[in-house]
Coordinates of C-alpha atoms in Angstrom, one line a residue:
Chain I
X1 CA 50.7 65.5 43.3
X2 CA 48.9 65.4 40.0
X3 CA 45.3 65.4 39.1
X4 CA 43.9 63.6 36.0
X5 CA 40.1 64.3 35.1
X6 CA 38.4 61.8 32.6
X7 CA 35.6 63.5 30.6
X8 CA 33.8 62.8 27.3
X9 CA 31.2 65.4 26.4
X10 CA 29.2 62.5 24.9
X11 CA 28.0 60.1 27.5
X12 CA 28.6 56.1 27.4
X13 CA 32.0 56.3 25.7
X14 CA 33.6 54.4 28.4
X15 CA 34.9 57.0 31.1
X16 CA 34.0 54.9 34.0
X17 CA 35.3 51.7 32.7
X18 CA 38.5 53.3 31.8
X19 CA 38.6 55.1 35.4
X20 CA 38.1 51.9 37.2
X21 CA 40.9 50.2 35.3
X22 CA 43.1 53.3 36.3
X23 CA 42.2 52.3 39.8
X24 CA 43.8 49.1 39.5
X25 CA 47.0 50.2 37.5
X26 CA 47.9 53.5 39.4
X27 CA 49.9 53.3 42.5
X28 CA 49.5 55.9 45.4
X29 CA 46.3 57.5 44.2
X30 CA 43.1 58.7 45.4
X31 CA 39.9 58.3 43.3
X32 CA 37.1 60.8 42.9
X33 CA 33.8 60.3 41.2
X34 CA 32.7 63.6 39.7
X35 CA 29.7 62.3 38.2
X36 CA 27.6 63.3 41.1
X37 CA 24.3 63.1 39.2
X38 CA 24.7 59.6 37.9
X39 CA 27.5 58.1 39.7
X40 CA 28.6 54.6 38.7
X41 CA 32.2 54.3 39.7
X42 CA 31.1 52.9 43.3
X43 CA 29.6 49.8 41.4
X44 CA 33.0 48.6 40.5
X45 CA 35.0 49.9 43.5
X46 CA 32.5 48.7 46.1
X47 CA 33.4 51.4 48.6
X48 CA 33.0 51.2 52.3
X49 CA 31.8 54.4 53.3
X50 CA 33.8 55.9 56.4
X51 CA 32.4 59.5 56.3
X52 CA 29.0 60.6 55.3
X53 CA 28.5 64.3 54.8
X54 CA 25.5 66.2 54.3
X55 CA 25.6 68.6 51.3
X56 CA 23.8 72.1 52.2
X57 CA 23.5 74.4 49.3
X58 CA 20.8 76.8 48.1
X59 CA 17.4 77.7 49.4
X60 CA 13.8 77.3 48.4
X61 CA 10.9 79.4 49.2
X62 CA 7.9 78.4 51.4
X63 CA 4.5 80.5 51.5
X64 CA 2.6 80.4 54.7
X65 CA -1.0 80.2 53.6
X66 CA -2.3 81.5 57.0
X67 CA -0.4 84.8 56.3
X68 CA -0.8 84.9 52.5
X69 CA -3.4 87.5 51.2
X70 CA -3.1 86.2 47.6
X71 CA -1.9 89.6 46.1
X72 CA 0.0 87.8 43.4
X73 CA 3.1 90.1 43.7
X74 CA 5.4 86.9 44.3
X75 CA 4.0 85.3 41.0
X76 CA 4.8 88.3 39.1
X77 CA 8.4 88.7 40.2
X78 CA 9.3 85.0 40.0
X79 CA 11.3 84.6 36.7
X80 CA 11.3 80.8 37.2
X81 CA 7.3 80.2 37.3
X82 CA 7.8 78.6 40.6
X83 CA 4.6 80.0 42.3
X84 CA 1.7 77.9 41.4
X85 CA -2.0 79.3 41.0
X86 CA -2.7 78.1 44.4
X87 CA 0.1 80.0 46.0
X88 CA 2.3 77.0 46.5
X89 CA 5.9 76.9 45.6
X90 CA 7.1 74.2 43.1
X91 CA 10.3 73.3 44.8
X92 CA 11.6 71.9 41.4
X93 CA 11.3 75.2 39.6
X94 CA 12.3 77.4 42.5
X95 CA 16.1 78.4 42.3
X96 CA 16.2 80.2 45.5
X97 CA 16.5 83.6 44.7
X98 CA 14.5 84.9 47.5
X99 CA 13.0 87.7 45.4
X100 CA 9.6 86.6 46.4
X101 CA 10.4 86.6 50.1
X102 CA 11.7 90.2 50.0
X103 CA 8.8 91.6 48.0
X104 CA 5.8 89.9 50.0
X105 CA 4.0 92.6 51.7
X106 CA 2.7 90.6 54.6
X107 CA 6.0 88.6 55.1
X108 CA 4.3 85.2 54.3
X109 CA 7.2 83.6 52.5
X110 CA 10.3 82.2 54.1
X111 CA 13.4 81.0 52.6
X112 CA 14.7 77.5 53.9
X113 CA 18.0 76.0 53.5
X114 CA 18.1 72.9 51.0
X115 CA 20.2 69.8 51.4
X116 CA 20.5 68.7 47.8
X117 CA 22.8 65.7 48.4
X118 CA 25.4 63.7 50.4
X119 CA 28.9 63.3 49.9
X120 CA 31.3 60.5 51.1
X121 CA 34.9 59.5 51.9
X122 CA 35.3 55.7 51.4
X123 CA 37.8 53.1 51.6
X124 CA 38.0 50.5 48.6
X125 CA 40.5 48.0 47.9
X126 CA 42.3 50.4 45.6
X127 CA 42.6 53.1 48.0
X128 CA 40.4 56.1 49.1
X129 CA 37.4 57.3 47.1
X130 CA 35.6 60.4 47.3
X131 CA 32.2 60.5 46.0
X132 CA 28.8 62.1 46.2
X133 CA 25.0 61.5 45.6
X134 CA 23.3 64.4 44.3
X135 CA 19.4 64.1 45.2
X136 CA 17.1 63.6 42.3
X137 CA 16.0 66.7 40.5
X138 CA 18.5 68.8 42.4
X139 CA 20.5 71.7 41.7
X140 CA 24.0 72.9 42.5
X141 CA 26.0 69.8 41.0
X142 CA 28.9 72.1 40.2
X143 CA 29.4 73.3 43.9
X144 CA 29.1 69.5 45.0
X145 CA 31.9 68.7 42.5
X146 CA 34.1 71.5 43.7
X147 CA 33.5 70.5 47.2
X148 CA 34.5 66.8 46.9
X149 CA 37.4 67.7 44.7
X150 CA 38.8 70.0 47.3
X151 CA 38.4 67.3 49.9
X152 CA 40.0 64.8 47.7
X153 CA 43.0 67.1 47.3
X154 CA 43.4 67.7 51.0
X155 CA 43.4 64.0 51.7
X156 CA 45.9 63.3 48.9
X157 CA 48.2 65.8 50.4
X158 CA 47.8 64.3 53.9
X159 CA 48.5 60.7 52.6
X160 CA 51.3 62.2 50.4
X161 CA 49.9 60.5 47.3
X162 CA 51.1 60.9 43.8
X163 CA 47.8 61.0 41.7
X164 CA 44.2 62.0 41.9
X165 CA 42.1 60.3 39.2
X166 CA 38.6 61.9 38.5
X167 CA 35.9 60.1 36.8
X168 CA 33.9 63.2 35.2
X169 CA 30.5 63.8 34.1
X170 CA 29.2 64.0 30.6
X171 CA 28.2 67.4 28.9
X172 CA 30.0 70.7 28.9
X173 CA 28.3 72.8 31.5
X174 CA 28.7 73.4 35.3
X175 CA 29.6 69.9 36.7
X176 CA 31.9 69.5 33.9
X177 CA 33.6 73.0 34.2
X178 CA 33.9 72.3 38.0
X179 CA 35.4 69.0 37.4
X180 CA 37.9 70.5 34.9
X181 CA 39.3 73.7 36.5
X182 CA 42.6 73.6 37.8
X183 CA 43.3 69.7 36.9
X184 CA 46.8 68.9 35.5
X185 CA 45.6 66.7 32.5
X186 CA 42.1 66.0 31.0
X187 CA 41.7 62.6 29.4
X188 CA 38.9 62.9 26.6
X189 CA 37.4 59.5 26.0
X190 CA 35.6 59.4 22.7
X191 CA 34.2 56.9 20.0
X192 CA 34.3 57.0 16.2
X193 CA 30.6 58.1 15.7
X194 CA 29.5 61.5 14.3
X195 CA 28.0 62.2 17.6
X196 CA 31.2 61.2 19.4
X197 CA 33.2 63.6 17.2
X198 CA 30.9 66.5 17.6
X199 CA 30.8 66.2 21.4
X200 CA 34.6 65.7 21.5
X201 CA 35.3 68.9 19.6
X202 CA 33.1 70.8 22.0
X203 CA 34.7 69.4 25.1
X204 CA 38.2 69.9 23.8
X205 CA 37.3 73.4 23.1
X206 CA 36.2 73.9 26.9
X207 CA 39.5 72.3 27.9
X208 CA 41.2 75.0 25.8
X209 CA 39.1 77.6 27.2
X210 CA 40.1 76.7 30.8
X211 CA 43.8 76.1 29.7
X212 CA 43.7 72.5 30.7
X213 CA 46.1 70.1 28.4
X214 CA 43.9 67.6 26.9
X215 CA 44.8 63.9 25.7
X216 CA 42.5 61.8 23.7
X217 CA 41.4 58.1 24.0
X218 CA 39.4 56.6 21.0
X219 CA 37.4 53.9 22.4
X220 CA 36.0 51.0 20.0
X221 CA 38.1 52.8 17.1
X222 CA 37.3 49.9 14.7
X223 CA 33.7 50.3 14.7
X224 CA 34.1 53.0 12.0
X225 CA 37.9 53.6 10.9
X226 CA 36.8 56.4 8.6
X227 CA 35.4 58.5 11.6
X228 CA 38.5 57.5 13.6
X229 CA 40.6 59.1 10.8
X230 CA 38.5 62.3 11.2
X231 CA 39.1 62.3 14.8
X232 CA 43.0 61.8 14.1
X233 CA 42.6 64.8 11.7
X234 CA 41.1 67.0 14.1
X235 CA 43.5 66.1 16.8
X236 CA 46.4 66.6 14.7
X237 CA 45.2 70.1 13.4
X238 CA 44.4 71.0 17.0
X239 CA 47.8 69.7 18.5
X240 CA 46.1 67.3 20.7
X241 CA 47.9 63.9 21.5
X242 CA 45.9 60.8 20.9
X243 CA 47.2 58.5 23.6
X244 CA 45.2 55.4 22.8
X245 CA 43.1 53.6 20.2
X246 CA 41.2 50.8 22.0
X247 CA 39.5 48.1 19.7
X248 CA 36.0 47.1 20.1
X249 CA 36.5 44.3 22.5
X250 CA 33.5 42.4 24.3
X251 CA 35.5 42.0 27.4
X252 CA 34.9 45.6 28.2
X253 CA 31.2 44.6 28.4
X254 CA 31.8 41.4 30.2
X255 CA 33.9 42.9 33.0
X256 CA 31.3 45.6 33.5
X257 CA 28.7 42.8 33.7
X258 CA 30.9 41.3 36.6
X259 CA 31.4 44.7 38.0
X260 CA 35.2 44.5 37.7
X261 CA 37.8 46.6 36.1
X262 CA 38.6 45.1 32.8
X263 CA 42.3 45.0 33.4
X264 CA 41.5 42.6 36.4
X265 CA 38.9 40.7 34.5
X266 CA 40.9 39.4 31.6
X267 CA 44.1 39.9 29.8
X268 CA 42.3 40.9 26.7
X269 CA 43.5 43.3 23.8
X270 CA 41.6 46.1 25.5
X271 CA 43.3 45.3 28.8
X272 CA 46.6 45.7 26.9
X273 CA 45.7 48.8 25.4
X274 CA 44.6 50.5 28.6
X275 CA 47.8 49.4 30.4
X276 CA 49.6 51.3 27.8
X277 CA 47.4 54.3 27.8
X278 CA 48.1 54.6 31.6
X279 CA 51.8 54.5 31.0
X280 CA 51.3 57.3 28.4
X281 CA 49.2 59.4 31.1
X282 CA 51.7 58.7 33.7
X283 CA 54.2 60.2 31.3
X284 CA 52.1 63.3 30.3
X285 CA 51.3 63.9 34.0
X286 CA 55.0 63.8 35.0
X287 CA 55.6 66.2 32.0
X288 CA 53.2 68.9 33.1
X289 CA 55.0 71.8 34.5
X290 CA 55.9 71.4 38.3
X291 CA 54.5 74.8 39.0
X292 CA 51.1 73.7 38.7
X293 CA 51.6 71.4 41.5
X294 CA 50.8 73.7 44.3
Chain D
X1 CA 1.2 65.0 23.2
X2 CA 4.8 65.8 24.5
X3 CA 6.9 62.7 24.9
X4 CA 10.5 63.2 26.3
X5 CA 13.4 60.8 25.9
X6 CA 15.7 60.7 28.8
X7 CA 18.4 58.1 30.5
X8 CA 20.1 58.7 33.5
X9 CA 23.2 57.2 31.8
X10 CA 24.7 58.6 29.0
X11 CA 25.3 57.0 25.6
X12 CA 22.3 54.6 25.9
X13 CA 20.5 55.9 22.8
X14 CA 18.4 58.6 23.6
X15 CA 19.1 60.5 20.2
X16 CA 18.8 57.3 18.3
X17 CA 15.2 56.8 20.0
X18 CA 14.3 60.6 19.6
X19 CA 15.2 60.6 15.9
X20 CA 13.7 57.5 15.0
X21 CA 10.6 58.2 16.7
X22 CA 10.2 61.5 15.2
X23 CA 10.8 60.1 11.6
X24 CA 8.4 57.1 12.0
X25 CA 5.7 59.6 13.1
X26 CA 6.2 62.1 10.4
X27 CA 4.9 59.9 7.8
X28 CA 1.5 60.5 9.4
X29 CA 1.5 63.7 11.1
X30 CA 3.3 66.7 11.9
X31 CA 6.1 66.4 14.4
X32 CA 8.1 68.8 16.4
X33 CA 11.5 67.7 17.6
X34 CA 13.3 69.7 20.4
X35 CA 16.8 69.0 21.1
X36 CA 17.3 69.9 24.7
X37 CA 20.4 68.5 25.3
X38 CA 21.9 71.8 24.9
X39 CA 25.5 70.7 26.2
X40 CA 25.8 68.3 23.4
X41 CA 23.0 68.7 20.8
X42 CA 23.2 65.8 18.2
X43 CA 19.8 65.2 16.6
X44 CA 21.0 67.5 13.6
X45 CA 23.5 65.1 12.7
X46 CA 20.8 62.4 11.9
X47 CA 18.4 64.6 10.0
X48 CA 18.7 66.1 6.8
X49 CA 17.8 69.8 7.9
X50 CA 17.0 72.8 6.0
X51 CA 17.9 75.5 8.1
X52 CA 15.5 78.2 9.2
X53 CA 15.7 81.1 11.8
X54 CA 18.2 81.1 14.6
X55 CA 18.2 83.5 17.7
X56 CA 20.4 84.0 20.5
X57 CA 19.4 82.5 23.9
X58 CA 19.9 85.3 26.4
X59 CA 20.3 85.4 30.2
X60 CA 19.3 88.8 31.7
X61 CA 22.3 90.1 33.7
X62 CA 22.5 93.3 35.7
X63 CA 24.1 96.5 34.5
X64 CA 24.9 99.2 36.9
X65 CA 24.4 102.7 36.0
X66 CA 27.4 104.3 37.8
X67 CA 25.9 107.9 37.7
X68 CA 23.0 106.7 39.6
X69 CA 24.5 104.3 42.0
X70 CA 25.0 105.3 45.6
X71 CA 27.0 102.2 46.6
X72 CA 24.4 101.4 49.2
X73 CA 25.2 97.5 48.6
X74 CA 21.6 96.4 48.6
X75 CA 22.2 94.6 45.3
X76 CA 25.0 92.4 46.7
X77 CA 23.0 91.7 49.6
X78 CA 20.1 90.4 48.0
X79 CA 22.0 88.4 45.4
X80 CA 21.6 84.7 46.4
X81 CA 24.3 83.6 44.1
X82 CA 27.1 85.9 45.1
X83 CA 27.0 87.4 41.6
X84 CA 27.4 90.9 42.8
X85 CA 30.3 92.3 44.9
X86 CA 29.6 96.0 46.2
X87 CA 33.0 97.7 46.9
X88 CA 33.1 101.1 48.5
X89 CA 33.3 102.9 45.1
X90 CA 32.5 100.2 42.7
X91 CA 30.1 97.3 42.0
X92 CA 31.3 94.2 40.4
X93 CA 29.2 91.8 38.6
X94 CA 30.1 88.2 37.8
X95 CA 27.9 87.0 35.0
X96 CA 29.0 83.6 35.2
X97 CA 27.1 83.2 38.7
X98 CA 24.0 85.0 37.7
X99 CA 20.9 83.3 37.5
X100 CA 19.1 86.2 35.9
X101 CA 16.4 86.4 38.7
X102 CA 16.3 90.2 38.5
X103 CA 16.4 90.7 42.4
X104 CA 18.9 93.3 42.2
X105 CA 17.3 95.5 39.6
X106 CA 14.0 95.1 41.4
X107 CA 15.1 96.0 44.6
X108 CA 17.7 98.4 43.9
X109 CA 16.4 101.8 45.6
X110 CA 18.0 104.2 43.1
X111 CA 16.8 102.3 40.1
X112 CA 20.4 102.2 38.9
X113 CA 20.3 98.6 37.6
X114 CA 18.9 97.7 34.2
X115 CA 19.1 94.1 32.9
X116 CA 20.8 93.4 29.6
X117 CA 20.8 90.1 27.7
X118 CA 24.1 88.4 27.6
X119 CA 24.2 85.5 24.9
X120 CA 24.8 82.3 26.5
X121 CA 23.6 80.0 23.6
X122 CA 21.8 79.8 20.4
X123 CA 18.5 78.5 19.2
X124 CA 18.2 77.1 15.7
X125 CA 15.1 76.3 14.0
X126 CA 15.0 74.0 10.9
X127 CA 12.9 71.4 9.1
X128 CA 13.2 68.1 7.6
X129 CA 10.1 67.2 5.4
X130 CA 7.3 66.9 8.1
X131 CA 9.7 67.3 11.2
X132 CA 10.3 70.9 12.6
X133 CA 13.6 70.9 14.7
X134 CA 14.4 73.2 17.4
X135 CA 17.9 73.0 18.7
X136 CA 19.5 74.8 21.7
X137 CA 23.2 75.0 22.0
X138 CA 24.9 76.2 25.2
X139 CA 27.9 78.5 24.3
X140 CA 31.2 76.7 25.3
X141 CA 32.3 77.7 28.7
X142 CA 28.7 78.9 29.8
X143 CA 27.1 76.8 32.6
X144 CA 23.4 78.0 32.5
X145 CA 22.1 75.1 30.6
X146 CA 18.3 75.3 32.0
X147 CA 18.1 78.8 30.5
X148 CA 18.8 77.7 27.0
X149 CA 16.3 74.6 27.6
X150 CA 13.7 77.1 28.6
X151 CA 14.3 79.2 25.5
X152 CA 14.0 76.0 23.2
X153 CA 10.7 75.0 25.0
X154 CA 9.2 78.3 24.3
X155 CA 8.9 77.0 20.9
X156 CA 6.7 74.1 21.6
X157 CA 3.9 73.6 19.5
X158 CA 1.3 71.0 20.6
X159 CA -0.7 71.2 17.2
X160 CA 1.4 68.2 16.3
X161 CA 3.4 65.4 18.1
X162 CA 6.2 67.1 20.4
X163 CA 9.4 64.9 21.1
X164 CA 12.0 66.2 23.3
X165 CA 15.5 64.7 23.4
X166 CA 17.1 65.4 26.9
X167 CA 20.8 65.3 28.2
X168 CA 21.9 62.4 30.4
X169 CA 21.5 62.6 34.3
X170 CA 18.9 63.6 36.6
X171 CA 19.6 67.2 37.6
X172 CA 18.5 70.6 36.7
X173 CA 19.0 70.5 32.9
X174 CA 17.3 67.1 32.6
X175 CA 14.4 68.4 34.7
X176 CA 14.2 71.4 32.8
X177 CA 13.7 69.4 29.6
X178 CA 11.2 66.7 30.8
X179 CA 8.8 68.8 33.0
X180 CA 5.4 69.3 31.5
X181 CA 5.8 66.1 29.2
X182 CA 2.9 63.8 29.1
X183 CA 5.2 60.8 28.9
X184 CA 9.0 60.1 29.3
X185 CA 10.6 57.3 27.5
X186 CA 13.7 56.2 29.6
X187 CA 16.4 54.5 27.5
X188 CA 18.8 52.1 29.1
X189 CA 21.1 49.4 28.4
X190 CA 21.2 46.0 30.2
X191 CA 24.6 46.5 32.3
X192 CA 24.9 47.4 36.1
X193 CA 25.5 51.0 35.1
X194 CA 22.5 51.0 32.9
X195 CA 20.4 49.6 35.5
X196 CA 21.8 52.0 38.4
X197 CA 21.2 55.1 36.3
X198 CA 17.9 53.8 35.1
X199 CA 16.6 53.5 38.8
X200 CA 17.6 57.1 39.3
X201 CA 15.8 58.1 36.2
X202 CA 12.6 56.5 37.4
X203 CA 12.8 58.3 40.6
X204 CA 13.2 61.3 38.7
X205 CA 9.9 60.8 36.6
X206 CA 8.0 59.6 39.7
X207 CA 9.2 62.9 41.6
X208 CA 7.8 65.0 38.6
X209 CA 4.7 62.9 38.3
X210 CA 5.5 61.9 34.7
X211 CA 4.4 58.5 33.4
X212 CA 7.4 56.6 32.1
X213 CA 8.4 53.4 30.2
X214 CA 11.6 51.8 29.4
X215 CA 13.5 51.0 26.1
X216 CA 16.2 48.7 26.4
X217 CA 18.9 49.5 23.9
X218 CA 21.6 46.8 22.9
X219 CA 19.5 44.4 24.3
X220 CA 20.7 40.7 24.7
X221 CA 22.1 38.6 27.4
X222 CA 21.9 41.1 30.2
X223 CA 18.2 42.0 29.7
X224 CA 17.1 39.9 32.8
X225 CA 18.7 42.6 35.1
X226 CA 16.6 45.3 33.6
X227 CA 13.5 43.1 33.4
X228 CA 13.5 42.0 36.8
X229 CA 13.8 45.6 38.0
X230 CA 11.0 47.0 35.6
X231 CA 8.8 44.1 37.0
X232 CA 9.4 45.1 40.7
X233 CA 8.8 48.7 40.0
X234 CA 5.7 48.1 37.7
X235 CA 7.2 50.0 34.7
X236 CA 6.5 48.7 31.3
X237 CA 9.2 47.9 28.9
X238 CA 8.1 49.3 25.6
X239 CA 10.8 48.4 23.0
X240 CA 14.1 46.4 22.7
X241 CA 16.8 47.3 20.2
X242 CA 19.0 44.5 20.1
X243 CA 23.0 44.6 20.4
X244 CA 23.6 44.5 16.7
X245 CA 26.7 45.8 14.9
X246 CA 25.0 47.0 11.9
X247 CA 22.9 49.3 14.2
X248 CA 26.1 50.7 15.8
X249 CA 27.5 51.4 12.3
X250 CA 24.4 53.0 11.3
X251 CA 24.7 55.2 14.2
X252 CA 28.4 55.8 13.7
X253 CA 27.5 57.3 10.4
X254 CA 24.6 59.5 11.5
X255 CA 22.1 57.6 9.9
X256 CA 18.8 57.0 11.8
X257 CA 17.9 53.5 12.6
X258 CA 14.5 53.7 10.8
X259 CA 16.3 55.1 7.3
X260 CA 19.0 52.4 7.6
X261 CA 16.4 49.5 8.6
X262 CA 13.0 50.8 7.5
X263 CA 11.4 47.8 9.2
X264 CA 11.9 49.5 12.5
X265 CA 9.3 52.2 11.6
X266 CA 6.5 49.9 12.6
X267 CA 8.2 49.2 16.0
X268 CA 8.3 52.9 16.8
X269 CA 4.7 53.6 15.5
X270 CA 3.6 50.6 17.7
X271 CA 5.5 52.0 20.6
X272 CA 3.9 55.3 20.4
X273 CA 0.4 53.9 20.1
X274 CA 1.1 51.9 23.1
X275 CA 2.0 54.8 25.2
X276 CA -0.9 57.0 24.1
X277 CA -3.2 54.1 25.0
X278 CA -1.5 54.0 28.5
X279 CA -2.3 57.8 29.2
X280 CA -5.7 59.0 30.6
X281 CA -7.6 60.6 27.8
X282 CA -7.8 64.0 29.1
X283 CA -4.0 64.2 28.9
X284 CA -3.8 62.9 25.3
X285 CA -6.5 65.3 24.0
X286 CA -4.9 68.3 25.6

């Protein structure tokens, strides 16, 4: 069983559109949406939820105003400015360290467990999808990603599947690292804009830092061919393979508007490129050393 | 006034809006632009920046004085993030899990723990004519984006107008970036993904009690999707930037919209005046 993670650094480069197309093209696979913060893959895959689990993680402080003597110690020790002037805890700022509760001289502060989100195991017409919804303004996205990836791996092993395809989040920090660690191959989807290049370089370095082999797909490559040449130069000098150059193609947007994978929506140029891209990825996944399989 | 630019979905045009708004306002007033997308800071690409000071963003992590430590284990017990493991003869610190809360050093009965700054990012200051830019960049492989964002926001100077460029999403880094803003501009695109993530972003601004308005980027045929939602939710649509290949090409080259197409300045100024009008006067004058 091999795991592919699709990331990009910069948002909006086409990760989810490509992941949805792979859902159609890949055989014997399981899908994971690791963008737990702003998940979109379900809009195309239209899952039927089979398992709905609560995600419990972290704590928040609560002050009992009956007991509180307003000594101000909690406010003084809190590094997150979470204690407001009226001795109420701002749950959005509180990071749940519990120092206030430990130092309060009258035991007026208790720590309560948080449930920052839910995670789901669902059936789709493309196979099983493991996904999640982190509540608004919540913390611990990295832990939630790790949790759903662990569950996805267990299911894929149970069902004896060949591939796990994960749609990752944008950025470079905790949820991205949690999506990447231990994956067999990362597909970096970029676009030929200066922002796209800047973000690709950063996310490629993150892959290198964690020892994950990276492949690059340049989406809308013909929007700015000079920038595409810059990306090619960067990839060449860093020994990163470019596995696809997808031209700007309105069928990508039209498919999205119809909430369908583009490869199902039409036999457009983009579709043909994505088919070849998937073949190249299968090749790369099969080439990764077998000892990583465990 | 502090105006933040957020989106839910990535790649909808936050940085395009933030840079164009800053440039448009800078003809008339001092503007501070804070790039709080510390995972992928991109505003500098669009501005001709004269570099100023830079300083490290530090996370305070514990340092154990082995001479004083009695291996009592209190530090590990009080750490809510499992960043400390107390072994019988050694204390291990895992800096990547540390939130810098200071509980271990405060509560150590032997005062054996001091805190030392670990560099997890860099804060760069610069200027471009009437705009001063403060940009945070998270070191690759580091996770504590909110700490770097807090550090960027310590430079806020409300003497002029302040514009904050946030990262995509609705979780902790975005919250850190937009909280305490007077207004939040939510940039979206007229697709089902754009709508889904816009609705999350709207929930976020409501939870934080920040007034919000919508900008539709790549506007065109699908706009009705967003319009209907905004009408139902009673959120104003403040600007539409059409789906236009020329705009996309300018963006790809790192040219701000209002530089490549100067007529857009007027639209951004109108947008700004409109949102100023929408706010209670007490907030505007603060």
